[in-house]
Short mmCIF file of C-alpha atoms and ligand atoms in Angstrom, two decimals:
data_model
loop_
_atom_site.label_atom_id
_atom_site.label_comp_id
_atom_site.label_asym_id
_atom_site.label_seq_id
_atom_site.Cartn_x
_atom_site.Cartn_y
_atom_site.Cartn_z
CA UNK A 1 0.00 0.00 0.00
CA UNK A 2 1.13 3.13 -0.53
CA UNK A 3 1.81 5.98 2.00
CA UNK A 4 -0.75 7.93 0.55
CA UNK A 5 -3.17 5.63 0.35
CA UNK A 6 -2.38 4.55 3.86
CA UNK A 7 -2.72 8.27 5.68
CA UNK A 8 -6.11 8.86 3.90
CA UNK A 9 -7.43 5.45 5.12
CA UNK A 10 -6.34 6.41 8.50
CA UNK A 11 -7.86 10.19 7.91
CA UNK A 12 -10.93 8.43 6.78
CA UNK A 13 -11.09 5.99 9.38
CA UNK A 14 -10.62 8.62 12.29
CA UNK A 15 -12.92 11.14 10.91
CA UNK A 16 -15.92 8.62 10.59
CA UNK A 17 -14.86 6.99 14.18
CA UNK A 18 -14.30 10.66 15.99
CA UNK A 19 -18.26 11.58 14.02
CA UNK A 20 -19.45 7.57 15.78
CA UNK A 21 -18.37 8.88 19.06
CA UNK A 22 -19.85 12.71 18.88
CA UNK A 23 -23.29 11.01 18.04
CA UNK A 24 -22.95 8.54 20.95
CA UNK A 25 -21.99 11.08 23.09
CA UNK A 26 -24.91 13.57 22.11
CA UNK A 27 -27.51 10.65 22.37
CA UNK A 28 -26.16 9.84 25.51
CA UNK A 29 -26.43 13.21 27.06
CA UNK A 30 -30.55 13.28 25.29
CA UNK A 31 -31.27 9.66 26.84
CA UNK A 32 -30.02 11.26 30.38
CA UNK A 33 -32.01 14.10 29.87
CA UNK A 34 -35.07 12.73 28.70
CA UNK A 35 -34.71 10.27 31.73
CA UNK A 36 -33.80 12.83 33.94
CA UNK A 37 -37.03 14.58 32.75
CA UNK A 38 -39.39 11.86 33.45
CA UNK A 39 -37.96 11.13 37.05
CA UNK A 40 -38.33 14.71 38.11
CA UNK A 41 -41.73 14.42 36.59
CA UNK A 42 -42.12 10.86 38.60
CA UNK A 43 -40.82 11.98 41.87
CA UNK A 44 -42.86 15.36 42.17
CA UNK A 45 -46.45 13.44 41.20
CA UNK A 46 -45.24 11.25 44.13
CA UNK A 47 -44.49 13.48 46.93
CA UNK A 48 -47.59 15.90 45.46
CA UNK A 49 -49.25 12.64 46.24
CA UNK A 50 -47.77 12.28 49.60
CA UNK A 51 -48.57 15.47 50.62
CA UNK A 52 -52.61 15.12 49.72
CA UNK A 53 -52.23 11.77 51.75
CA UNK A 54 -50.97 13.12 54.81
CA UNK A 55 -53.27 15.65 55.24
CA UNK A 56 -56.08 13.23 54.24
CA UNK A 57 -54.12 11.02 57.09
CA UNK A 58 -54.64 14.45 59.12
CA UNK A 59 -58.06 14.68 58.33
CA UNK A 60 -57.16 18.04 57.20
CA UNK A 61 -60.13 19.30 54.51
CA UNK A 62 -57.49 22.11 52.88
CA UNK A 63 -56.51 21.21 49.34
CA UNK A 64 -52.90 22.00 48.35
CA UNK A 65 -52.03 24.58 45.55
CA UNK A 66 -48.08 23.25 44.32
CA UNK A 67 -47.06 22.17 47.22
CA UNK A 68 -43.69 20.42 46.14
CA UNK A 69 -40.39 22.87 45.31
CA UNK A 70 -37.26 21.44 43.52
CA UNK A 71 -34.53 23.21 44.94
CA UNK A 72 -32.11 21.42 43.34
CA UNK A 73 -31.54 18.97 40.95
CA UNK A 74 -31.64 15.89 43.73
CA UNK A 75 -33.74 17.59 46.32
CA UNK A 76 -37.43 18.59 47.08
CA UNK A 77 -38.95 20.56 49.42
CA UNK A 78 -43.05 19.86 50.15
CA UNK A 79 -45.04 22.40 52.24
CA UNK A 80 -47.45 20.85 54.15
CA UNK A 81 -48.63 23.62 56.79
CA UNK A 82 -49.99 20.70 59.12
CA UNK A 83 -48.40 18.18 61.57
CA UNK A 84 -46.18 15.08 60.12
CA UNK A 85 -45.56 12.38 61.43
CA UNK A 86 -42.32 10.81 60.60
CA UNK A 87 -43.35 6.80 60.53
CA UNK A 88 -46.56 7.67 58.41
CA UNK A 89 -44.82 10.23 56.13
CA UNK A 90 -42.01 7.50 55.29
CA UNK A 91 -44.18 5.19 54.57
CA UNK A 92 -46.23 7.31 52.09
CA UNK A 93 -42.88 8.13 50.94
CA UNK A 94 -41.86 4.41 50.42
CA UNK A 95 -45.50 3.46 49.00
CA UNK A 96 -45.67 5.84 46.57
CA UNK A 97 -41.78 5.90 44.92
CA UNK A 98 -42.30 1.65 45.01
CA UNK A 99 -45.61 2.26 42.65
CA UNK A 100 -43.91 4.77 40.68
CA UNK A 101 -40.69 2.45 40.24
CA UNK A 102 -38.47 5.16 41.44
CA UNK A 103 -36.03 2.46 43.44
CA UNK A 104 -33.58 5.38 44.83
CA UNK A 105 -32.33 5.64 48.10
CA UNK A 106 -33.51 8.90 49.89
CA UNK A 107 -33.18 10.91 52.79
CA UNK A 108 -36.17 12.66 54.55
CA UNK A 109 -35.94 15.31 56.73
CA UNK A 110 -38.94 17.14 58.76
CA UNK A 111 -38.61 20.95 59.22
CA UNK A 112 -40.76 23.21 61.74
CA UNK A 113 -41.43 26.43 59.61
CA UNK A 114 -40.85 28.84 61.95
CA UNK A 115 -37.38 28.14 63.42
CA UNK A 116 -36.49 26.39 59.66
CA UNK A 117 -34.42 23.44 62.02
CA UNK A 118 -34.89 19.61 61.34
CA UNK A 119 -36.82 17.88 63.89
CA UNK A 120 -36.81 14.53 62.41
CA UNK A 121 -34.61 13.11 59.18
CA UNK A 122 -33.64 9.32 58.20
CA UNK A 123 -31.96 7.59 55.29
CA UNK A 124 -34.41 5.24 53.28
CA UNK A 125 -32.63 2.84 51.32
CA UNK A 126 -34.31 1.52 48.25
CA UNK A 127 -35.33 -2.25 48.88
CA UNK A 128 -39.06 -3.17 48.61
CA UNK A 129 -39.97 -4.45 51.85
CA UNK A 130 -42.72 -7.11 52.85
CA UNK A 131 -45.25 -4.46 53.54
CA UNK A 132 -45.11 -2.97 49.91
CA UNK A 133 -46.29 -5.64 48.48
CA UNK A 134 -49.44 -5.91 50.25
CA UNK A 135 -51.86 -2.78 49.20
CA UNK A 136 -49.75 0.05 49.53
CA UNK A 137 -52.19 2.87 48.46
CA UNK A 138 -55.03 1.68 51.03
CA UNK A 139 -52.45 0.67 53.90
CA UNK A 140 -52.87 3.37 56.75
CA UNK A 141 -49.83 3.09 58.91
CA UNK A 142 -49.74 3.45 62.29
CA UNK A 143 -48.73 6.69 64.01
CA UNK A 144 -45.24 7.24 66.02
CA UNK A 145 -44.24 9.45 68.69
CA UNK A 146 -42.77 12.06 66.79
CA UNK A 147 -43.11 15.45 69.35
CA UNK A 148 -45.62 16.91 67.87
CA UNK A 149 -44.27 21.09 68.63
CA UNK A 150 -46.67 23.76 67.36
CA UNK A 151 -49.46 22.33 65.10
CA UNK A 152 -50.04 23.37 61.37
CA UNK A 153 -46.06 24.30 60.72
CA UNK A 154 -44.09 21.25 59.29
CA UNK A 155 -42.88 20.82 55.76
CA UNK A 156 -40.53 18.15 55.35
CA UNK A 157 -37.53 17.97 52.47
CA UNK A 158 -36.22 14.71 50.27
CA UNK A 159 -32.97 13.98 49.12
CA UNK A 160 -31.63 11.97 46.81
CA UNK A 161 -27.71 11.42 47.12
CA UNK A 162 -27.63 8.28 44.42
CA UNK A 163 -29.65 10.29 41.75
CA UNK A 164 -27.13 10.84 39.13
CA UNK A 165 -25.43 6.81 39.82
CA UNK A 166 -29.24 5.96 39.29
CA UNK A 167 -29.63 7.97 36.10
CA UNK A 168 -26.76 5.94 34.94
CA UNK A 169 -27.80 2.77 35.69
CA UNK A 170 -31.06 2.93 33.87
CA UNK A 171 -29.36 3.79 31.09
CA UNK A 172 -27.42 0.40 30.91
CA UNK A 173 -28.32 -0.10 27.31
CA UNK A 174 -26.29 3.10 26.34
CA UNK A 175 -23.04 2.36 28.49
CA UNK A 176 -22.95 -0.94 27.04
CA UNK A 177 -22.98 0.49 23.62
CA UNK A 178 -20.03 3.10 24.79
CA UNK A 179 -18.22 0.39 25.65
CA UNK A 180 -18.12 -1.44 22.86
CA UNK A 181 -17.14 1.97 20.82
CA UNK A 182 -14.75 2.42 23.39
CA UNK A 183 -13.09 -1.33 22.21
CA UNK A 184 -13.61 -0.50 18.91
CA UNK A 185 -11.75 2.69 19.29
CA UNK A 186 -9.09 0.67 20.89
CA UNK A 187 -8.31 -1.82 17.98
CA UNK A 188 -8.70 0.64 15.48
CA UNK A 189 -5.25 2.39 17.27
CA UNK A 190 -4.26 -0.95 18.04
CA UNK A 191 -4.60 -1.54 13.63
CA UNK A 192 -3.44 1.31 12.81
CA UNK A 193 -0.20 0.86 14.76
CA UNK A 194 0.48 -2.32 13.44
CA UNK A 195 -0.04 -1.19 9.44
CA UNK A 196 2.09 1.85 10.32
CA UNK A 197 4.90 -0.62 11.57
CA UNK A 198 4.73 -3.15 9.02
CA UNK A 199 4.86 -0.68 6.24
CA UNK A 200 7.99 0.82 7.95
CA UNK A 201 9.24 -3.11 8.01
CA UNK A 202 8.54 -2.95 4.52
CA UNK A 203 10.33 -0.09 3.42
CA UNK A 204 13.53 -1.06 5.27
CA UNK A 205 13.29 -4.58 3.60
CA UNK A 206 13.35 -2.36 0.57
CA UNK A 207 16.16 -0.11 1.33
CA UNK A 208 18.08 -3.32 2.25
CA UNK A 209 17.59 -4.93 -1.48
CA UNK A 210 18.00 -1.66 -3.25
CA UNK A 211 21.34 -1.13 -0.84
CA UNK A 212 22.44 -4.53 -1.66
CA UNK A 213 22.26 -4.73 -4.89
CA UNK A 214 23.75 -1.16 -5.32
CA UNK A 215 26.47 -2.95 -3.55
CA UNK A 216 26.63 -5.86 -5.89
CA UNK A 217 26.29 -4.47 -9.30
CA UNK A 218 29.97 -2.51 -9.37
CA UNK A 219 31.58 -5.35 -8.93
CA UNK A 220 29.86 -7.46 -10.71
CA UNK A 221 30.07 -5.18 -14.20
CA UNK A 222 33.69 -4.72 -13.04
CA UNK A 223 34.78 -8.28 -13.20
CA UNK A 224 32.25 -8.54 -15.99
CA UNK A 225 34.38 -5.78 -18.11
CA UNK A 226 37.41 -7.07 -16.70
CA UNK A 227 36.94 -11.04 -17.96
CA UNK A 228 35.63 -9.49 -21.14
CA UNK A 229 38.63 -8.01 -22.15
CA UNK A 230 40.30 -11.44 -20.65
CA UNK A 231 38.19 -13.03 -23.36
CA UNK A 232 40.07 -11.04 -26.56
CA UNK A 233 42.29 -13.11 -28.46
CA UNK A 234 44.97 -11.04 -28.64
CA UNK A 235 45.14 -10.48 -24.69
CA UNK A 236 48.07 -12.90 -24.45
CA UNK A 237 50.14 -10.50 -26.39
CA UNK A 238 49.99 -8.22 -23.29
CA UNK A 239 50.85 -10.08 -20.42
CA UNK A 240 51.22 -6.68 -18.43
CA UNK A 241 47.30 -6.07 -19.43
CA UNK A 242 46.55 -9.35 -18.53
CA UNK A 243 47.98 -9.37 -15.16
CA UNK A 244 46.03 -5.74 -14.37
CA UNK A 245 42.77 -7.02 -15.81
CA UNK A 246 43.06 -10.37 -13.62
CA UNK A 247 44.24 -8.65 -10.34
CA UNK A 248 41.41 -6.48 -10.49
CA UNK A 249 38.97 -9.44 -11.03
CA UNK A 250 40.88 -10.85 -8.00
CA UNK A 251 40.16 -7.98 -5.69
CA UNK A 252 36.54 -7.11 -6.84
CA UNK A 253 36.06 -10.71 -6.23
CA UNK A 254 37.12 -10.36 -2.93
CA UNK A 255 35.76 -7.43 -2.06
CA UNK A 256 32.35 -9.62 -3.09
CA UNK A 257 33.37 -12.18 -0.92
CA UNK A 258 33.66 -9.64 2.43
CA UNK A 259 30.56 -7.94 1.42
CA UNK A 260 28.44 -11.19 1.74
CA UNK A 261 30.40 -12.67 4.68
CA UNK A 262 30.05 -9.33 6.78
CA UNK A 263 26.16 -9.66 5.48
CA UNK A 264 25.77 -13.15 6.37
CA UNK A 265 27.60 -12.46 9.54
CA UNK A 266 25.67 -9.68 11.03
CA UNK A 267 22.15 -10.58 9.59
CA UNK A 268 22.09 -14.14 11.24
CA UNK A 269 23.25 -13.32 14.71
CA UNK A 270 20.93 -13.35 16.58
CA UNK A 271 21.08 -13.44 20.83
CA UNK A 272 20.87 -17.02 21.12
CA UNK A 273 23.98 -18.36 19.24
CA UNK A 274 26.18 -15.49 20.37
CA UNK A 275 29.07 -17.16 22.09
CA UNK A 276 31.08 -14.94 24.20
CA UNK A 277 34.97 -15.73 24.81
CA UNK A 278 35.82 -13.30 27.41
CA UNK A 279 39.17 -12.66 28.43
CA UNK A 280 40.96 -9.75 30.31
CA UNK A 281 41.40 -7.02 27.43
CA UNK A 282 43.40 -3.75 27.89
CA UNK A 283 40.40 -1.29 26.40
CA UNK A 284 43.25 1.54 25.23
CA UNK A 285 45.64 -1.17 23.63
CA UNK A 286 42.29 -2.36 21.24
CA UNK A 287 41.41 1.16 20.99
CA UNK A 288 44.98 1.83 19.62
CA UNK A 289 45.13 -1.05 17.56
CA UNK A 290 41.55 -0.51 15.71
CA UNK A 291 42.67 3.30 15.30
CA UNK A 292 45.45 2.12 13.50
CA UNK A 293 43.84 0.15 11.53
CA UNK A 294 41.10 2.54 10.53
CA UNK A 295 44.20 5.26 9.77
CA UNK A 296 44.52 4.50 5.68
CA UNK A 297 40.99 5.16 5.59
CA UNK A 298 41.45 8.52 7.55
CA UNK A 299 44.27 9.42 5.43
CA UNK A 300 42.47 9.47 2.47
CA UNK A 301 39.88 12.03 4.04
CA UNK A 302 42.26 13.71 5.71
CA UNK A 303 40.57 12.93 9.18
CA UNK A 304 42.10 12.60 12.60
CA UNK A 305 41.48 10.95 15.39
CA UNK A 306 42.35 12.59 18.87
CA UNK A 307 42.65 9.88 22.27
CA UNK A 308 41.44 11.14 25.34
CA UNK A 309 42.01 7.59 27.23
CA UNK A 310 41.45 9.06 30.86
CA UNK A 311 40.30 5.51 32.74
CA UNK A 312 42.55 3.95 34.86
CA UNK A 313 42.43 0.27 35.50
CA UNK A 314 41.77 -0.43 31.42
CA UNK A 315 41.82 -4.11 31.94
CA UNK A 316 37.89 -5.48 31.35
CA UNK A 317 36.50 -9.00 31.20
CA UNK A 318 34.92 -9.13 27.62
CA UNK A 319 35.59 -11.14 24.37
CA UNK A 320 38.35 -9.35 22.42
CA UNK A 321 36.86 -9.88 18.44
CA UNK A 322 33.68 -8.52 19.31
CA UNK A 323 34.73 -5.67 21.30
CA UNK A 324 37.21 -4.80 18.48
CA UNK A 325 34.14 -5.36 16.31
CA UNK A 326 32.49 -2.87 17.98
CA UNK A 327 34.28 0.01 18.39
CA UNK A 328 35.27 -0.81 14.63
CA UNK A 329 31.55 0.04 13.56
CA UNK A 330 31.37 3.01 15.59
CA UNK A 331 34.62 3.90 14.11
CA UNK A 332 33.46 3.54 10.77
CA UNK A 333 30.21 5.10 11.30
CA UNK A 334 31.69 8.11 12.56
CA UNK A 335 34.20 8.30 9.43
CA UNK A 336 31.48 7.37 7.01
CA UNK A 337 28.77 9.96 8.34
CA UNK A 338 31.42 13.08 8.27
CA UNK A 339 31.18 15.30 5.35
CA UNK A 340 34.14 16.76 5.48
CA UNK A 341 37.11 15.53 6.70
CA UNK A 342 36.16 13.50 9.89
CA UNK A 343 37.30 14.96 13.15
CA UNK A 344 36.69 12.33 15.44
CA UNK A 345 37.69 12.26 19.94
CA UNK A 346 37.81 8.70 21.59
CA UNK A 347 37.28 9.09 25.10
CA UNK A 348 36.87 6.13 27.75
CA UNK A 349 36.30 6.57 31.69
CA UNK A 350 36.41 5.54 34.80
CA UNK A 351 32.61 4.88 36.04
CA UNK A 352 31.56 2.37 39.05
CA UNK A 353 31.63 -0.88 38.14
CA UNK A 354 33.23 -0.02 34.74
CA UNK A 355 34.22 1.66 31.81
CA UNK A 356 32.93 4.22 29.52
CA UNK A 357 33.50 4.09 25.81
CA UNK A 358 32.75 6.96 23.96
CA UNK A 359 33.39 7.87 20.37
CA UNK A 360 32.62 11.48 19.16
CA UNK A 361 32.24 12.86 15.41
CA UNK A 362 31.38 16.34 13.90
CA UNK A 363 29.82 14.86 10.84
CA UNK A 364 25.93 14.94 9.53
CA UNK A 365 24.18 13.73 12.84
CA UNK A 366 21.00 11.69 13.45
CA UNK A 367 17.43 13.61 13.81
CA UNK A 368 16.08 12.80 16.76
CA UNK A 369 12.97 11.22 15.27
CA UNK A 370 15.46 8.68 13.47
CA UNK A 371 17.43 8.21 16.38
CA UNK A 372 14.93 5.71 18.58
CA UNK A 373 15.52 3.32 15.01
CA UNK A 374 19.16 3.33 14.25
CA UNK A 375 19.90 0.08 16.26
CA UNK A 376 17.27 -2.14 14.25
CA UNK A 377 18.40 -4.48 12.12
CA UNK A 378 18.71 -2.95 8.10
CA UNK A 379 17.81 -0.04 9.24
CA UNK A 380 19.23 3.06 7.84
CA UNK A 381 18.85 6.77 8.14
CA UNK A 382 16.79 7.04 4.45
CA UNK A 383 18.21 9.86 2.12
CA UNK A 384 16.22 9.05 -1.01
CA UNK A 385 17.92 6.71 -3.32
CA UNK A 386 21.23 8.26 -2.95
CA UNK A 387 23.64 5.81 -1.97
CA UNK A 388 26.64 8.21 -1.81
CA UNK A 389 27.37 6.52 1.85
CA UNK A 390 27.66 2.45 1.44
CA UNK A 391 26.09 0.37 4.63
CA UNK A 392 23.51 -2.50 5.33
CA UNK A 393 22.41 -0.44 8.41
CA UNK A 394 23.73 -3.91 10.30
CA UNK A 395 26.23 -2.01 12.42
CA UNK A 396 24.96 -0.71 15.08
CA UNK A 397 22.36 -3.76 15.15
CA UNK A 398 25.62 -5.81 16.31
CA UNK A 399 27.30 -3.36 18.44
CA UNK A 400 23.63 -3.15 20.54
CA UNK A 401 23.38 -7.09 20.59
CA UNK A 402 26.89 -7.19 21.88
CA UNK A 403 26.81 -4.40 24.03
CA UNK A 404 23.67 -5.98 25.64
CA UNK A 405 25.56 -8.95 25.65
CA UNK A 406 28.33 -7.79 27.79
CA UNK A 407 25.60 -6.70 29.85
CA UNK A 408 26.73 -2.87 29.37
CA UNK A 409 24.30 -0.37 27.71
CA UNK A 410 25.44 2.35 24.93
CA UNK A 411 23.65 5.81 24.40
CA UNK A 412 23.27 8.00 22.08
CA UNK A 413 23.68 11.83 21.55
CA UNK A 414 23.35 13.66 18.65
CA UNK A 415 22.03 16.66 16.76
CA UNK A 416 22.04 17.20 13.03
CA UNK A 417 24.70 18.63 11.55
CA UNK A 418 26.68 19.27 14.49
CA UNK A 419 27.67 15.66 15.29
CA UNK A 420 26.94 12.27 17.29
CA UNK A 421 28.99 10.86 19.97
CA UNK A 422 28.24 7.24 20.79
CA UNK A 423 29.03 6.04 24.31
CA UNK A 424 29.10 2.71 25.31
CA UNK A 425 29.22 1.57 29.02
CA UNK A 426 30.95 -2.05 29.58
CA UNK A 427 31.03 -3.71 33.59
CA UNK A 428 34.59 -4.66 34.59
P1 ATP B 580 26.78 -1.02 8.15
O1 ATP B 580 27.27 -0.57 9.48
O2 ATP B 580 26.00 -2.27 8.20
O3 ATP B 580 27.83 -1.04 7.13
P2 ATP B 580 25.31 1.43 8.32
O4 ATP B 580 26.50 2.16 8.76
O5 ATP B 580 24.40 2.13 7.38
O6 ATP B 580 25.71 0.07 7.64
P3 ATP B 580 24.58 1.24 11.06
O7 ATP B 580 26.01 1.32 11.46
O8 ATP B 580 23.70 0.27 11.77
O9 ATP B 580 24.43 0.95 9.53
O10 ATP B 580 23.93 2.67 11.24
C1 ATP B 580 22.55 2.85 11.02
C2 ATP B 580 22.27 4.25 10.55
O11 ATP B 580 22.51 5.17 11.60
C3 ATP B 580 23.17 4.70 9.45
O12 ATP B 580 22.62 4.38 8.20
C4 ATP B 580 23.24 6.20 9.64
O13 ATP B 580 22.18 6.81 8.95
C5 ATP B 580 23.03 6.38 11.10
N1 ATP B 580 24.30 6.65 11.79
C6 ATP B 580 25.06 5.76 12.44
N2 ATP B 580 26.15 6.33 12.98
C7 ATP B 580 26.07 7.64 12.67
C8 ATP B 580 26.92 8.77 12.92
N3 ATP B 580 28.04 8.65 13.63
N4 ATP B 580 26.50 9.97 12.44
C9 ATP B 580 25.38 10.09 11.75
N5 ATP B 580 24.54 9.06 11.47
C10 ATP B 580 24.89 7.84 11.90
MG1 MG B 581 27.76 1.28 10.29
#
């Protein structure tokens, strides 16, 4: 698939899934309002109701005129102007929220209108008890001994402290639903984070066979050329010729040869069949000899290397090839990623239990949203199809493995076009 094709799926995909959840949301927030509606309606016919049955209770002839006040959005005040009594009142209360199916806890509390303090108040929690079920609208409870203070002045207030947890939970249906948009928002990330990483597996899988056979093709037209003009009859003639013409078959051919052993080499390993031979190593003497070895190289750049080997006991328990190996890709890296001539500072330190390692260049650098990828196998930092700097992007791969390994760790610091130092921590 191509990237193009790929971001407007995943535009597509997002818009339509971000328009899903607006419309859940919005008919969420109608369903609780419409509910909300209907139990405000519910519980104000009920205590209206409670009211006219306490003061028929009271034998009290006086008709009420909107008695019942929502003060707020979970609690009611009802006027009564007449005595309450507390047992009857909660049973009225009870009765008439059971037949209306409004299964809420509530609190009650009685008021005396003059001094506006509670005289009586208890928490009612929702369970239908035996009574109910007999005939709760004819039942006539039986009166308490609530102190009855100055007739004619009681109103009494209801609470509901599990309204909006109630709201909720009658609205099952709908959080069901949100939570299966809520999975479906999940795997759709989830998807989306797996195409995104296959199609950057892809495109290093790419780079790798585009890189390779880059690689491959100058030597092989090169000793192709070269055993061409072998081929001429008259070539014998010239055994000065003939001796260029085969040497350079000789080299390209081994210059083939390295190419796919360092490929085989680095591609295959793999954690498991890495055998470490460690022995004591003197860091600065392999640090010396791989600088020397990498000086030809540097000469033809006209790069130095400076040495600032400042740790003191230098002698560490590791396995001497792949340490050599090691510092050899870093080495190279930081040679092959100059632009100019390389100007490149080896360092190594004295830390706890070990030794640092750090190799420094002033060459392109590595953006920091590349950086996090360097170490993965075939990797490379893409520039197009300009392969003006020659790599597998196996490297680094191998000195991570290895450093990991040794049980060290290696970091990383870099910004483009300044430079990139690469330090590598190894135990004793
Ligand atoms: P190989 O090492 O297999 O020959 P390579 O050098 O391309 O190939 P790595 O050494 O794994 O592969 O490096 C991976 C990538 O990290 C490189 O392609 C390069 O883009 C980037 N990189 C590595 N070292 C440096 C550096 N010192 N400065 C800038 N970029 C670097
Ligand atoms: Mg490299």
């Amino acid at each position: 698939m191509k990237r193009s094709t790929i971001q407007l799926v995943i535009v597509l995909a997002t818009v339509s899934l971000t328009g899903i959840i607006i419309i859940q949301i919005l008919w969420f927030q109608k369903a609780f309002a419409l509910k909300e509606t209907q139990l405000n309606q519910s519980i104000q016919v009920s205590l209206k109701n409670v009211a006219e049955k306490i003061l028929f209770y009271n034998n009290n002839p006086s008709t009420l005129v909107n008695p019942v006040n929502q003060v707020a959005s979970n609690y009611y005040i009802v006027m009564i102007n007449d005595v309450i009594d507390a047992k009857v009142l909660e049973l009225y209360l009870k009765q008439e929220f059971e037949h209306r199916e409004i299964l809420i806890d509530f609190e009650y509390g009685i008021y005396d209108c003059s001094t506006q303090k509670m005289v009586y108040g208890n928490y009612v929690k929702a369970i239908k008890t035996a009574y109910e079920k007999g005939e709760p609208q004819s039942q006539k409870p039986q009166p308490t001994v609530l102190p009855i203070l100055n007739r004619e002045n009681y109103y009494f207030g209801v609470y509901f402290p599990t309204r909006n947890e109630y709201l909720i939970g009658e609205l099952d249906m709908w959080v069901f639903t949100s939570l299966i948009l809520l999975i479906v928002v999940i795997f759709f990330a989830y998807t989306i984070f797996v195409i995104l990483k296959q199609k950057r597996l892809s495109e290093i899988q790419t780079d790798f066979i585009n890189n390779m056979t880059h690689e491959f093709k100058t030597p092989i037209s090169t000793i192709s050329i070269s055993s061409e003009v072998l081929m001429k009859p008259n070539i014998i003639e010239n055994p000065e010729r003939l001796l260029n013409y085969a040497t350079i078959i000789h080299n390209e051919n081994k210059r083939l040869k390295n190419q796919v052993e360092h490929i085989l080499q680095m591609a295959t390993l793999t954690k498991e069949d890495l055998q470490l031979h460690k022995e004591a190593l003197d860091v600065h003497e392999l640090i010396h000899k791989v600088v020397r070895n990498q000086e030809v190289t540097l000469k033809k750049f006209g790069g130095t290397i400076r040495l600032h080997l400042d740790s003191q006991p230098v002698v560490i328990h590791a396995d001497s090839l792949h340490l050599t190996n090691m510092i050899y890709n870093l080495l190279d890296n930081a040679i092959k990623y100059s632009r100019e001539a390389p100007q490149i500072d080896i360092y190594t330190e004295n830390k706890k239990n070990g030794i640092t390692i750090a190799i420094a260049d002033q060459g392109i650098g590595i953006a920091p949203e590349t950086k996090r990828h360097i170490f993965d196998k075939f990797y490379r930092v893409p520039k197009g199809d300009v392969h003006d700097v020659k790599g597998f992007g196996l490297g680094l791969n191998y000195v991570k493995l290895l450093v990991d390994a040794h049980k060290g760790n290696i970091k990383v610091e870099s910004e483009l076009g300044k430079g990139t130092k690469f330090t590598i921590y190894l135990p004793f």
